[in-house]
Structure formats: C-alpha cells, structure tokens
mmCIF file of C-alpha atoms in Angstrom:
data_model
loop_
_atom_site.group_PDB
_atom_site.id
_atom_site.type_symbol
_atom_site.label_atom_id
_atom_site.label_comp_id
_atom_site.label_asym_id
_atom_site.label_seq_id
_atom_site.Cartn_x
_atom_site.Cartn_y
_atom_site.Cartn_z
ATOM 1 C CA UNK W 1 -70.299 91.202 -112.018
ATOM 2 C CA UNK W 2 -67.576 94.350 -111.625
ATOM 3 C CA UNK W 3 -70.667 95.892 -109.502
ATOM 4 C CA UNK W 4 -70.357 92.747 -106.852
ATOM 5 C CA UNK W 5 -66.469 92.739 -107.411
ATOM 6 C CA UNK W 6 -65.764 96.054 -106.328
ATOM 7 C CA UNK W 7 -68.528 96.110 -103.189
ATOM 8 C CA UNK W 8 -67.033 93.149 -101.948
ATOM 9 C CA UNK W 9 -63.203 94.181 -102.205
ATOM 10 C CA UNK W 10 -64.427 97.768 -100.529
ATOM 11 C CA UNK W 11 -66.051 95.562 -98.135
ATOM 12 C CA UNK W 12 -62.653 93.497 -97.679
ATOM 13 C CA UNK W 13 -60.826 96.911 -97.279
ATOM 14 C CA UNK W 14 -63.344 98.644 -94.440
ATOM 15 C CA UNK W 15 -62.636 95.301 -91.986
ATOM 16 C CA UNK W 16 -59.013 95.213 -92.869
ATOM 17 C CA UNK W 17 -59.007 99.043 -91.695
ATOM 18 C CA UNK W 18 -61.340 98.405 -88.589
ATOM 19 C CA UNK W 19 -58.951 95.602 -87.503
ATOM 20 C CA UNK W 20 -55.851 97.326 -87.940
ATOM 21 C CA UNK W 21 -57.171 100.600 -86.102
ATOM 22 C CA UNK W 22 -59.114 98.095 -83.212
ATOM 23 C CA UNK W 23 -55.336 96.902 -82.762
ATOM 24 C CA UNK W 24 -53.386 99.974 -82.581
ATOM 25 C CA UNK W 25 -53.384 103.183 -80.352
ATOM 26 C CA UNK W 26 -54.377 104.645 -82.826
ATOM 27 C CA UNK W 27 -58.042 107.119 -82.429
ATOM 28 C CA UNK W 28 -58.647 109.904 -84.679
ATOM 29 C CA UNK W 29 -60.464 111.263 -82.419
ATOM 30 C CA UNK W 30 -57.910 112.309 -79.633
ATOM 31 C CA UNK W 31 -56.226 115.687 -78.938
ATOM 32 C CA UNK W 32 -52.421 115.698 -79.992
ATOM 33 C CA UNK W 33 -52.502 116.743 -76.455
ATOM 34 C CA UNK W 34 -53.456 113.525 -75.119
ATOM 35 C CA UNK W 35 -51.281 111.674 -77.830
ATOM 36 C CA UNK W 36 -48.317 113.574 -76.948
ATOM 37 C CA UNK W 37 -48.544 113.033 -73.020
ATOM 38 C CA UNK W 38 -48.842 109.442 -73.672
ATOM 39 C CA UNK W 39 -46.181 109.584 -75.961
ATOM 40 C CA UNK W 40 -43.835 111.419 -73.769
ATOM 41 C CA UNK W 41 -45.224 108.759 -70.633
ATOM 42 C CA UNK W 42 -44.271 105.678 -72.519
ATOM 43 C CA UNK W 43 -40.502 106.529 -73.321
ATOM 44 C CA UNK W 44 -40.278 106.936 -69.167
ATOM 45 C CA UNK W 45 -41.499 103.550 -68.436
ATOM 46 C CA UNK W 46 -39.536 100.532 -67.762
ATOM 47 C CA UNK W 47 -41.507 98.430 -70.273
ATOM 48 C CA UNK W 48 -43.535 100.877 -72.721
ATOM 49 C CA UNK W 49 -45.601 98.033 -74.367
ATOM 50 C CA UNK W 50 -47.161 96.714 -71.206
ATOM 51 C CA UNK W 51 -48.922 100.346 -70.630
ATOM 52 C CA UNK W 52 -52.449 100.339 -70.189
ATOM 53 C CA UNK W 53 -54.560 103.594 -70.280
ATOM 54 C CA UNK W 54 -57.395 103.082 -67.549
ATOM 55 C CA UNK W 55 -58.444 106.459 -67.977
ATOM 56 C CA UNK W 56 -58.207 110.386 -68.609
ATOM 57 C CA UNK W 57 -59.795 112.831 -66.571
ATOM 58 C CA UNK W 58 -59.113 116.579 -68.402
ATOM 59 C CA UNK W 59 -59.563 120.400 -67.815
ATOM 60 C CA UNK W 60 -58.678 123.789 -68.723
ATOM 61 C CA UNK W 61 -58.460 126.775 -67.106
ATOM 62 C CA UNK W 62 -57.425 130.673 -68.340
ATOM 63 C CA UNK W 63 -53.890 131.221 -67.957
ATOM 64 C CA UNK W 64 -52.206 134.451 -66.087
ATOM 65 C CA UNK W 65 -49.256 136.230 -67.840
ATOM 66 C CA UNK W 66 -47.057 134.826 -65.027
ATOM 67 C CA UNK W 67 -48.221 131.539 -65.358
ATOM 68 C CA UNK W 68 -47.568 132.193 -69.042
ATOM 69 C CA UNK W 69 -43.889 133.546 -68.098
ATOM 70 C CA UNK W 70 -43.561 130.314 -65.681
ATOM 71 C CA UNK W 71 -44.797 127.651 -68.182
ATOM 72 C CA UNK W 72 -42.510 129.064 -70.866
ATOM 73 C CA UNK W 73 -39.451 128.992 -68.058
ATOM 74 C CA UNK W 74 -38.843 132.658 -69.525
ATOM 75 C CA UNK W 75 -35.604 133.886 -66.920
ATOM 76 C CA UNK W 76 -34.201 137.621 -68.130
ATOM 77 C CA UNK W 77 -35.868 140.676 -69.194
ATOM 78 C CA UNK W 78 -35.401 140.394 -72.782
ATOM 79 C CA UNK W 79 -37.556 136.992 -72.391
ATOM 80 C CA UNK W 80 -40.284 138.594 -70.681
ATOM 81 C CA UNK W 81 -40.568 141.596 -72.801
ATOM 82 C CA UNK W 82 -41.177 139.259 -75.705
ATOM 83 C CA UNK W 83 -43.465 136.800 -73.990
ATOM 84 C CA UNK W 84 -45.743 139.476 -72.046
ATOM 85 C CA UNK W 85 -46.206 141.367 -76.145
ATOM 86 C CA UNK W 86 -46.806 137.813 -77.234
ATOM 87 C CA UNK W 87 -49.495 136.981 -74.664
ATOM 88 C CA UNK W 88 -51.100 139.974 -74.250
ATOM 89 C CA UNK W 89 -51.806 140.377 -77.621
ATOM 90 C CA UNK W 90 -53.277 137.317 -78.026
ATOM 91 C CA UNK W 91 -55.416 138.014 -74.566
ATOM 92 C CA UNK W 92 -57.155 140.905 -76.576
ATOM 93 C CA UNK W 93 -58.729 138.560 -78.826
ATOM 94 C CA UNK W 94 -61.247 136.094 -78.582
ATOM 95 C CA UNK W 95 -58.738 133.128 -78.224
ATOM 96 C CA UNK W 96 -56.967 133.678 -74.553
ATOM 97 C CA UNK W 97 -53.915 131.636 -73.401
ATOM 98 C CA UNK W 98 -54.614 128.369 -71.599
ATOM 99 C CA UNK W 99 -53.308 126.316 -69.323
ATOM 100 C CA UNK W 100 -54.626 122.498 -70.351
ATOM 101 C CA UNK W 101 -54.005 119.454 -68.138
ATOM 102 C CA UNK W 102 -54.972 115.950 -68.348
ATOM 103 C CA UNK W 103 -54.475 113.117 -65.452
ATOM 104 C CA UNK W 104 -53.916 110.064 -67.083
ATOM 105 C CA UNK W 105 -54.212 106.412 -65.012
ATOM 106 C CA UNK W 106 -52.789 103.649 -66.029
ATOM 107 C CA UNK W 107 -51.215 100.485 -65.281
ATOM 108 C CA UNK W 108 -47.769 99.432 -66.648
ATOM 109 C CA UNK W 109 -45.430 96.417 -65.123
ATOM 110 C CA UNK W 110 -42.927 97.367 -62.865
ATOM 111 C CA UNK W 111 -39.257 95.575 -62.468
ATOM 112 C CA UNK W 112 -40.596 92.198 -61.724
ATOM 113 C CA UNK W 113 -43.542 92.421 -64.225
ATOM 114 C CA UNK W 114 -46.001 93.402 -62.131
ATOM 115 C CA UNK W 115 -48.737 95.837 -62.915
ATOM 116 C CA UNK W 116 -49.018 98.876 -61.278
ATOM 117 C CA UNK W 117 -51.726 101.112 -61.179
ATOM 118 C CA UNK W 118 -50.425 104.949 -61.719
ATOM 119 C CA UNK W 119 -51.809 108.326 -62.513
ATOM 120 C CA UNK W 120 -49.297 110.854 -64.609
ATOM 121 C CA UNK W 121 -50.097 114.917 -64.835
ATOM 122 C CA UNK W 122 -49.658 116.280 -68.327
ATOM 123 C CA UNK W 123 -49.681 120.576 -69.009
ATOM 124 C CA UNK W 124 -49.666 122.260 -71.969
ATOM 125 C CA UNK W 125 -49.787 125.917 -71.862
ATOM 126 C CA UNK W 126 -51.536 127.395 -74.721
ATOM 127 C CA UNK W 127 -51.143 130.880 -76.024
ATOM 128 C CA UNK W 128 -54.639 130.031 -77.417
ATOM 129 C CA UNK W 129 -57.789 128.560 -76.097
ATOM 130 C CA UNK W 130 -56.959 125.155 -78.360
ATOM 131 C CA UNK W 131 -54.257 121.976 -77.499
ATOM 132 C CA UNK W 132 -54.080 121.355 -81.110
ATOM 133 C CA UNK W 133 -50.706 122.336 -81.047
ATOM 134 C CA UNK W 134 -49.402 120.306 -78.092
ATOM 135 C CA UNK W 135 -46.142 118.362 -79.054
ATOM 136 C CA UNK W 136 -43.856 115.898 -77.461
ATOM 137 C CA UNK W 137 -41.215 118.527 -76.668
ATOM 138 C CA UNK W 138 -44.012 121.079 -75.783
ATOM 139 C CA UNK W 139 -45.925 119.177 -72.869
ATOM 140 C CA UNK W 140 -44.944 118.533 -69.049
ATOM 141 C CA UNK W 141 -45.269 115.211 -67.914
ATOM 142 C CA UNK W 142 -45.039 114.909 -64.358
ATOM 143 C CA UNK W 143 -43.338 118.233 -64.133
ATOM 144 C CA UNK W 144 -40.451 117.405 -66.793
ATOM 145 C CA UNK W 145 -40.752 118.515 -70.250
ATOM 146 C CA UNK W 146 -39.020 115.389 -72.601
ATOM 147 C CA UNK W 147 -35.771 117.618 -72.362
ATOM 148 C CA UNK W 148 -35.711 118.295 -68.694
ATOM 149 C CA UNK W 149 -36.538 114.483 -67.884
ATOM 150 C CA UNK W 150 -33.771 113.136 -70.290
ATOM 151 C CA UNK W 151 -31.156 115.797 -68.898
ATOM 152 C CA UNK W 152 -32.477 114.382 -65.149
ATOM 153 C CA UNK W 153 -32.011 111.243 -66.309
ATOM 154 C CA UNK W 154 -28.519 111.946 -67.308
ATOM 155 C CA UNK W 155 -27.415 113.875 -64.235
ATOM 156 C CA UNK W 156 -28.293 110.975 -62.231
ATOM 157 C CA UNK W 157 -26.436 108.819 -63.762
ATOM 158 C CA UNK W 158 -23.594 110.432 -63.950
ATOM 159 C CA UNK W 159 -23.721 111.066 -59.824
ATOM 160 C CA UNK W 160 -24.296 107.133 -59.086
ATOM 161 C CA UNK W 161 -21.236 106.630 -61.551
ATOM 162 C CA UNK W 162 -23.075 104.311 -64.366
#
C-alpha cells in the first residue's frame, strides 16, 4: 500500500513540475547569456509580458586585445595596463577571450497593442572561451549595457522636459 502511495504522489509531483516549467520561461538548458539578454530586452519594452521569442541565431568569435579594451570601455592608461595583463594572460592558456553574440527575434506589442516582429543584438565579451558568466549588467543589448540604456533613458527625458 505505502509502495503505490508514494509512486503515485512522485507521480503527482513530476506533472506538477512539468506544468509549472511548460508555463514559465524557465529552461535549464539555456546559457545565462541568453537569459540575461532577454532579461535585459524585456525591461526596454513597452509591455514586457506580451514578448515572444521567435528565435535565436548565436556565434562566437576570438576576441582582439582592442576589442577586449573596447568591450570593457577601458579610457586611460592605468585601465589598459590592467586589462592588456588581464587578457593576455588569459590568451596564453587554453581558454582565449571571446566575443559572444546572439540575435534574438521576437515579437512584442507596440503602443496600440500590436505585435511587432523585432530582432535585438546581445554581446558579451568573455575573458574566457565560456558565457557562463554573462550577467544583466555585463551584456550589450542593442549597443547599451543596462546602465548606459537607463542613463539614455534619463538624459532624454530630462531634454524633452518630462
């Protein structure tokens, strides 16, 4: 009897887990690169929950050390020194910086509700060959990181007097 209890209450648990998982965003097997870009994509929209991902086309490619300097906006000397030590020892090993991006199309409704079909750029640059450590604050959507959209978003404001 416990034998028939306990299969069917780990049976009740599995579809209770499937369903909840089938209804979310949620897929264990994405990048927190490509959670993070969507992430950072859905705060900019005018109405987050009617996103819809139609697709993600990704690559990779080896980064140069000014790419490097340019993706980590590095601007005086001290910067550089520090960032060129940084990436060229990691260059020496196996594991060499990367620059990772990700075009993302979706739809999501505009002002009047509409859907509109739209493809977003996301970059991470790596110091490594993995995007395991991609964050919100670390990826550039649509050449903003979070901060630099945000601070935009601000300035413009401020200039049409709202």
């Amino acid at each position: 009897m416990n034998k028939w209890l306990l299969m069917a209450s780990t049976a009740a648990v599995a579809v209770v887990a499937t369903a909840l998982v089938l209804k979310s965003d949620f897929n264990p097997f994405e990048s927190s690169m490509t959670k993070s870009c969507e992430n950072v994509l859905k705060k900019r929209l005018r109405s987050p929950a009617g996103y819809k991902r139609i697709g993600i086309t990704e690559s990779q490619s080896p980064l140069s050390l000014e790419d490097y300097l340019k993706a980590n906006y590095v601007k005086d000397d001290d910067g550089r020194t520090i960032f060129t030590q940084l990436y060229n020892s990691e260059s020496a090993k196996k594991d060499p910086p990367t620059m990772f991006t990700l075009f993302i199309e979706y739809d999501a409704p505009n002002a009047y509700g509409t859907p509109i079909r739209s493809t977003s750029m996301c970059q991470y640059a790596s110091i490594s060959s993995s995007k395991s450590n991609a964050s919100d604050f670390a990826v550039v959507v649509d050449n903003f990181t979070q901060t630099q959209w945000l601070v935009d978003q601000v300035t413009k404001s401020q200039a049409s007097g709202n």
